């Protein structure tokens, strides 16, 4: 589903039977880019939010595998809080959007699927620099 801001909530369809649910993620199928990296966050603390950056080129899908948290997205004009609590939904972020993750529940596990390898030079970690870049 395309949202007002430049992100999409993607349905990650599960193959379910009495044994449970299985979700497959495939490049250029339900993931609209070549998957080059997957990382996950665990042992999170509700009082210690994460993120606080934007990416210049990287595309990502963020999935809440277990528990719940609030994803804050900010494109420099609007701010959206998305409560994520399902491994069957992903948030696709393709463009310059500031993101923060807050309010991790007990046992929250967050997985990110990324279009490229880790590259610190793709990060914008200063909100001031981000605001300058989006207003260009
Ligand atoms: P950081 O960007 O602070 O995590 P978050 O945005 O989720 O709060 O990353 C924490 C550390 O991990 C930092 O030193 C960079 C490093 N890192 C990697 O080495 N590889 C990766 O793929 C990522 C995402 C981070």
PDB file of C-alpha atoms and ligand atoms in Angstrom:
ATOM      1  CA  UNK A   1       0.000   0.000   0.000  1.00  0.00           C
ATOM      2  CA  UNK A   2       1.505   3.347  -1.077  1.00  0.00           C
ATOM      3  CA  UNK A   3       1.410   5.951   1.691  1.00  0.00           C
ATOM      4  CA  UNK A   4       1.385   9.756   1.580  1.00  0.00           C
ATOM      5  CA  UNK A   5       5.009   9.845   2.569  1.00  0.00           C
ATOM      6  CA  UNK A   6       7.407   7.957   0.295  1.00  0.00           C
ATOM      7  CA  UNK A   7       7.272   4.585   1.999  1.00  0.00           C
ATOM      8  CA  UNK A   8       5.136   1.491   1.492  1.00  0.00           C
ATOM      9  CA  UNK A   9       3.648  -1.073   3.823  1.00  0.00           C
ATOM     10  CA  UNK A  10       4.212  -4.388   2.091  1.00  0.00           C
ATOM     11  CA  UNK A  11       2.231  -7.537   2.830  1.00  0.00           C
ATOM     12  CA  UNK A  12       4.566 -10.471   3.378  1.00  0.00           C
ATOM     13  CA  UNK A  13       2.258 -13.318   2.575  1.00  0.00           C
ATOM     14  CA  UNK A  14       2.641 -16.385   4.736  1.00  0.00           C
ATOM     15  CA  UNK A  15       2.203 -19.995   3.757  1.00  0.00           C
ATOM     16  CA  UNK A  16       0.319 -21.247   6.784  1.00  0.00           C
ATOM     17  CA  UNK A  17      -0.843 -24.646   7.902  1.00  0.00           C
ATOM     18  CA  UNK A  18      -1.442 -26.365  11.226  1.00  0.00           C
ATOM     19  CA  UNK A  19       2.349 -26.425  11.823  1.00  0.00           C
ATOM     20  CA  UNK A  20       2.708 -22.645  11.645  1.00  0.00           C
ATOM     21  CA  UNK A  21       3.529 -19.920   9.140  1.00  0.00           C
ATOM     22  CA  UNK A  22       6.353 -19.604   6.615  1.00  0.00           C
ATOM     23  CA  UNK A  23       7.333 -16.353   4.886  1.00  0.00           C
ATOM     24  CA  UNK A  24       9.746 -16.337   1.932  1.00  0.00           C
ATOM     25  CA  UNK A  25      11.502 -13.173   0.823  1.00  0.00           C
ATOM     26  CA  UNK A  26      12.880 -13.111  -2.719  1.00  0.00           C
ATOM     27  CA  UNK A  27      14.804 -10.447  -4.642  1.00  0.00           C
ATOM     28  CA  UNK A  28      12.723  -8.698  -7.313  1.00  0.00           C
ATOM     29  CA  UNK A  29       9.620 -10.648  -6.250  1.00  0.00           C
ATOM     30  CA  UNK A  30       8.133  -9.535  -2.926  1.00  0.00           C
ATOM     31  CA  UNK A  31      11.363  -7.580  -2.257  1.00  0.00           C
ATOM     32  CA  UNK A  32      11.687  -4.972  -5.042  1.00  0.00           C
ATOM     33  CA  UNK A  33      15.504  -4.884  -5.008  1.00  0.00           C
ATOM     34  CA  UNK A  34      18.419  -7.302  -4.931  1.00  0.00           C
ATOM     35  CA  UNK A  35      18.904  -8.418  -1.320  1.00  0.00           C
ATOM     36  CA  UNK A  36      22.537  -7.864  -0.377  1.00  0.00           C
ATOM     37  CA  UNK A  37      22.329  -7.738   3.418  1.00  0.00           C
ATOM     38  CA  UNK A  38      20.039  -8.821   6.233  1.00  0.00           C
ATOM     39  CA  UNK A  39      20.580  -7.723   9.809  1.00  0.00           C
ATOM     40  CA  UNK A  40      18.534  -7.985  12.946  1.00  0.00           C
ATOM     41  CA  UNK A  41      18.311  -6.230  16.283  1.00  0.00           C
ATOM     42  CA  UNK A  42      17.630  -8.104  19.509  1.00  0.00           C
ATOM     43  CA  UNK A  43      18.061  -7.487  23.262  1.00  0.00           C
ATOM     44  CA  UNK A  44      16.486  -4.078  22.762  1.00  0.00           C
ATOM     45  CA  UNK A  45      15.467  -1.827  25.633  1.00  0.00           C
ATOM     46  CA  UNK A  46      12.269   0.257  25.665  1.00  0.00           C
ATOM     47  CA  UNK A  47      14.133   3.271  27.041  1.00  0.00           C
ATOM     48  CA  UNK A  48      16.913   3.106  24.421  1.00  0.00           C
ATOM     49  CA  UNK A  49      15.592   4.097  20.997  1.00  0.00           C
ATOM     50  CA  UNK A  50      17.670   3.365  17.857  1.00  0.00           C
ATOM     51  CA  UNK A  51      18.083   4.562  14.327  1.00  0.00           C
ATOM     52  CA  UNK A  52      18.288   8.352  14.176  1.00  0.00           C
ATOM     53  CA  UNK A  53      19.619   8.429  10.636  1.00  0.00           C
ATOM     54  CA  UNK A  54      18.644   8.554   6.975  1.00  0.00           C
ATOM     55  CA  UNK A  55      20.248   6.857   3.979  1.00  0.00           C
ATOM     56  CA  UNK A  56      21.312   8.527   0.776  1.00  0.00           C
ATOM     57  CA  UNK A  57      20.818   5.525  -1.551  1.00  0.00           C
ATOM     58  CA  UNK A  58      20.093   2.412   0.486  1.00  0.00           C
ATOM     59  CA  UNK A  59      16.673   0.781   0.154  1.00  0.00           C
ATOM     60  CA  UNK A  60      15.395  -1.202   3.112  1.00  0.00           C
ATOM     61  CA  UNK A  61      12.462  -3.244   4.308  1.00  0.00           C
ATOM     62  CA  UNK A  62      11.971  -3.230   8.081  1.00  0.00           C
ATOM     63  CA  UNK A  63      10.058  -6.127   9.644  1.00  0.00           C
ATOM     64  CA  UNK A  64       9.045  -6.640  13.255  1.00  0.00           C
ATOM     65  CA  UNK A  65       9.695 -10.381  13.624  1.00  0.00           C
ATOM     66  CA  UNK A  66       8.538 -10.578  17.236  1.00  0.00           C
ATOM     67  CA  UNK A  67       7.030  -8.216  19.810  1.00  0.00           C
ATOM     68  CA  UNK A  68       6.354  -4.649  18.753  1.00  0.00           C
ATOM     69  CA  UNK A  69       7.896  -1.212  18.394  1.00  0.00           C
ATOM     70  CA  UNK A  70       7.119   2.212  16.945  1.00  0.00           C
ATOM     71  CA  UNK A  71       8.839   3.276  13.749  1.00  0.00           C
ATOM     72  CA  UNK A  72       9.023   7.034  13.271  1.00  0.00           C
ATOM     73  CA  UNK A  73       9.524   8.196   9.693  1.00  0.00           C
ATOM     74  CA  UNK A  74      10.213  11.819   8.842  1.00  0.00           C
ATOM     75  CA  UNK A  75      10.696  13.145   5.304  1.00  0.00           C
ATOM     76  CA  UNK A  76      11.521  16.656   6.481  1.00  0.00           C
ATOM     77  CA  UNK A  77       7.914  17.810   5.986  1.00  0.00           C
ATOM     78  CA  UNK A  78       5.756  15.174   7.656  1.00  0.00           C
ATOM     79  CA  UNK A  79       6.263  12.731  10.479  1.00  0.00           C
ATOM     80  CA  UNK A  80       4.524   9.346  10.725  1.00  0.00           C
ATOM     81  CA  UNK A  81       4.484   6.916  13.616  1.00  0.00           C
ATOM     82  CA  UNK A  82       3.942   3.346  12.460  1.00  0.00           C
ATOM     83  CA  UNK A  83       3.271   0.745  15.150  1.00  0.00           C
ATOM     84  CA  UNK A  84       4.745  -2.527  13.932  1.00  0.00           C
ATOM     85  CA  UNK A  85       3.749  -5.798  15.582  1.00  0.00           C
ATOM     86  CA  UNK A  86       3.518  -8.349  12.781  1.00  0.00           C
ATOM     87  CA  UNK A  87       6.091 -10.468  10.901  1.00  0.00           C
ATOM     88  CA  UNK A  88       3.675 -10.405   7.942  1.00  0.00           C
ATOM     89  CA  UNK A  89       4.153  -6.718   7.217  1.00  0.00           C
ATOM     90  CA  UNK A  90       7.251  -4.857   6.038  1.00  0.00           C
ATOM     91  CA  UNK A  91       7.917  -1.155   5.725  1.00  0.00           C
ATOM     92  CA  UNK A  92       9.728  -0.380   2.476  1.00  0.00           C
ATOM     93  CA  UNK A  93      11.807   2.797   2.578  1.00  0.00           C
ATOM     94  CA  UNK A  94      13.397   3.766  -0.723  1.00  0.00           C
ATOM     95  CA  UNK A  95      14.254   7.426  -0.417  1.00  0.00           C
ATOM     96  CA  UNK A  96      15.761   9.994   1.898  1.00  0.00           C
ATOM     97  CA  UNK A  97      13.712   9.488   5.078  1.00  0.00           C
ATOM     98  CA  UNK A  98      14.851   9.979   8.657  1.00  0.00           C
ATOM     99  CA  UNK A  99      13.967   6.926  10.782  1.00  0.00           C
ATOM    100  CA  UNK A 100      13.854   6.222  14.493  1.00  0.00           C
ATOM    101  CA  UNK A 101      12.751   3.114  16.380  1.00  0.00           C
ATOM    102  CA  UNK A 102      11.119   3.560  19.785  1.00  0.00           C
ATOM    103  CA  UNK A 103       9.163   1.702  22.491  1.00  0.00           C
ATOM    104  CA  UNK A 104      10.537  -1.794  21.964  1.00  0.00           C
ATOM    105  CA  UNK A 105       8.428  -4.402  23.705  1.00  0.00           C
ATOM    106  CA  UNK A 106       9.891  -7.273  25.661  1.00  0.00           C
ATOM    107  CA  UNK A 107      11.431  -9.768  23.244  1.00  0.00           C
ATOM    108  CA  UNK A 108      11.172  -7.450  20.257  1.00  0.00           C
ATOM    109  CA  UNK A 109      13.205  -8.624  17.263  1.00  0.00           C
ATOM    110  CA  UNK A 110      13.560  -6.313  14.314  1.00  0.00           C
ATOM    111  CA  UNK A 111      14.869  -7.489  10.945  1.00  0.00           C
ATOM    112  CA  UNK A 112      16.052  -5.271   8.121  1.00  0.00           C
ATOM    113  CA  UNK A 113      16.521  -6.385   4.518  1.00  0.00           C
ATOM    114  CA  UNK A 114      18.850  -4.058   2.644  1.00  0.00           C
ATOM    115  CA  UNK A 115      19.751  -3.385  -0.980  1.00  0.00           C
ATOM    116  CA  UNK A 116      23.451  -2.965  -0.291  1.00  0.00           C
ATOM    117  CA  UNK A 117      26.325  -3.865   1.970  1.00  0.00           C
ATOM    118  CA  UNK A 118      27.030  -1.801   5.070  1.00  0.00           C
ATOM    119  CA  UNK A 119      28.577   1.521   4.061  1.00  0.00           C
ATOM    120  CA  UNK A 120      28.909   4.258   6.654  1.00  0.00           C
ATOM    121  CA  UNK A 121      29.279   6.879   3.890  1.00  0.00           C
ATOM    122  CA  UNK A 122      25.640   6.231   2.869  1.00  0.00           C
ATOM    123  CA  UNK A 123      24.422   7.360   6.317  1.00  0.00           C
ATOM    124  CA  UNK A 124      23.218  10.820   7.303  1.00  0.00           C
ATOM    125  CA  UNK A 125      23.433  10.792  11.078  1.00  0.00           C
ATOM    126  CA  UNK A 126      22.868  14.484  11.750  1.00  0.00           C
ATOM    127  CA  UNK A 127      19.241  15.663  11.700  1.00  0.00           C
ATOM    128  CA  UNK A 128      20.472  19.130  10.779  1.00  0.00           C
ATOM    129  CA  UNK A 129      22.311  17.779   7.698  1.00  0.00           C
ATOM    130  CA  UNK A 130      19.214  15.737   6.798  1.00  0.00           C
ATOM    131  CA  UNK A 131      16.983  18.831   6.954  1.00  0.00           C
ATOM    132  CA  UNK A 132      19.432  20.714   4.729  1.00  0.00           C
ATOM    133  CA  UNK A 133      19.561  17.880   2.172  1.00  0.00           C
ATOM    134  CA  UNK A 134      15.773  17.453   1.882  1.00  0.00           C
ATOM    135  CA  UNK A 135      15.228  21.165   1.465  1.00  0.00           C
ATOM    136  CA  UNK A 136      17.597  21.342  -1.575  1.00  0.00           C
TER     137      UNK A 136
HETATM  138  P1  LIG B   1      23.744   1.751  14.249  1.00  0.00           P
HETATM  139  O1  LIG B   1      23.694   2.363  12.879  1.00  0.00           O
HETATM  140  O2  LIG B   1      24.050   2.623  15.401  1.00  0.00           O
HETATM  141  O3  LIG B   1      22.387   0.959  14.537  1.00  0.00           O
HETATM  142  P2  LIG B   1      20.883   1.533  14.569  1.00  0.00           P
HETATM  143  O4  LIG B   1      20.749   2.504  13.452  1.00  0.00           O
HETATM  144  O5  LIG B   1      20.049   0.330  14.404  1.00  0.00           O
HETATM  145  O6  LIG B   1      20.625   2.156  15.896  1.00  0.00           O
HETATM  146  O7  LIG B   1      24.800   0.558  14.175  1.00  0.00           O
HETATM  147  C1  LIG B   1      25.432   0.028  15.308  1.00  0.00           C
HETATM  148  C2  LIG B   1      26.842  -0.409  14.914  1.00  0.00           C
HETATM  149  O8  LIG B   1      26.794  -1.511  14.012  1.00  0.00           O
HETATM  150  C3  LIG B   1      27.625   0.696  14.234  1.00  0.00           C
HETATM  151  O9  LIG B   1      28.961   0.643  14.708  1.00  0.00           O
HETATM  152  C4  LIG B   1      27.613   0.299  12.785  1.00  0.00           C
HETATM  153  C5  LIG B   1      27.534  -1.212  12.838  1.00  0.00           C
HETATM  154  N1  LIG B   1      26.851  -1.850  11.692  1.00  0.00           N
HETATM  155  C6  LIG B   1      27.558  -2.764  10.920  1.00  0.00           C
HETATM  156  O10 LIG B   1      28.765  -3.016  11.124  1.00  0.00           O
HETATM  157  N2  LIG B   1      26.900  -3.380   9.885  1.00  0.00           N
HETATM  158  C7  LIG B   1      25.597  -3.137   9.609  1.00  0.00           C
HETATM  159  O11 LIG B   1      25.038  -3.738   8.670  1.00  0.00           O
HETATM  160  C8  LIG B   1      24.888  -2.177  10.420  1.00  0.00           C
HETATM  161  C9  LIG B   1      23.431  -1.875  10.158  1.00  0.00           C
HETATM  162  C10 LIG B   1      25.558  -1.571  11.453  1.00  0.00           C
END
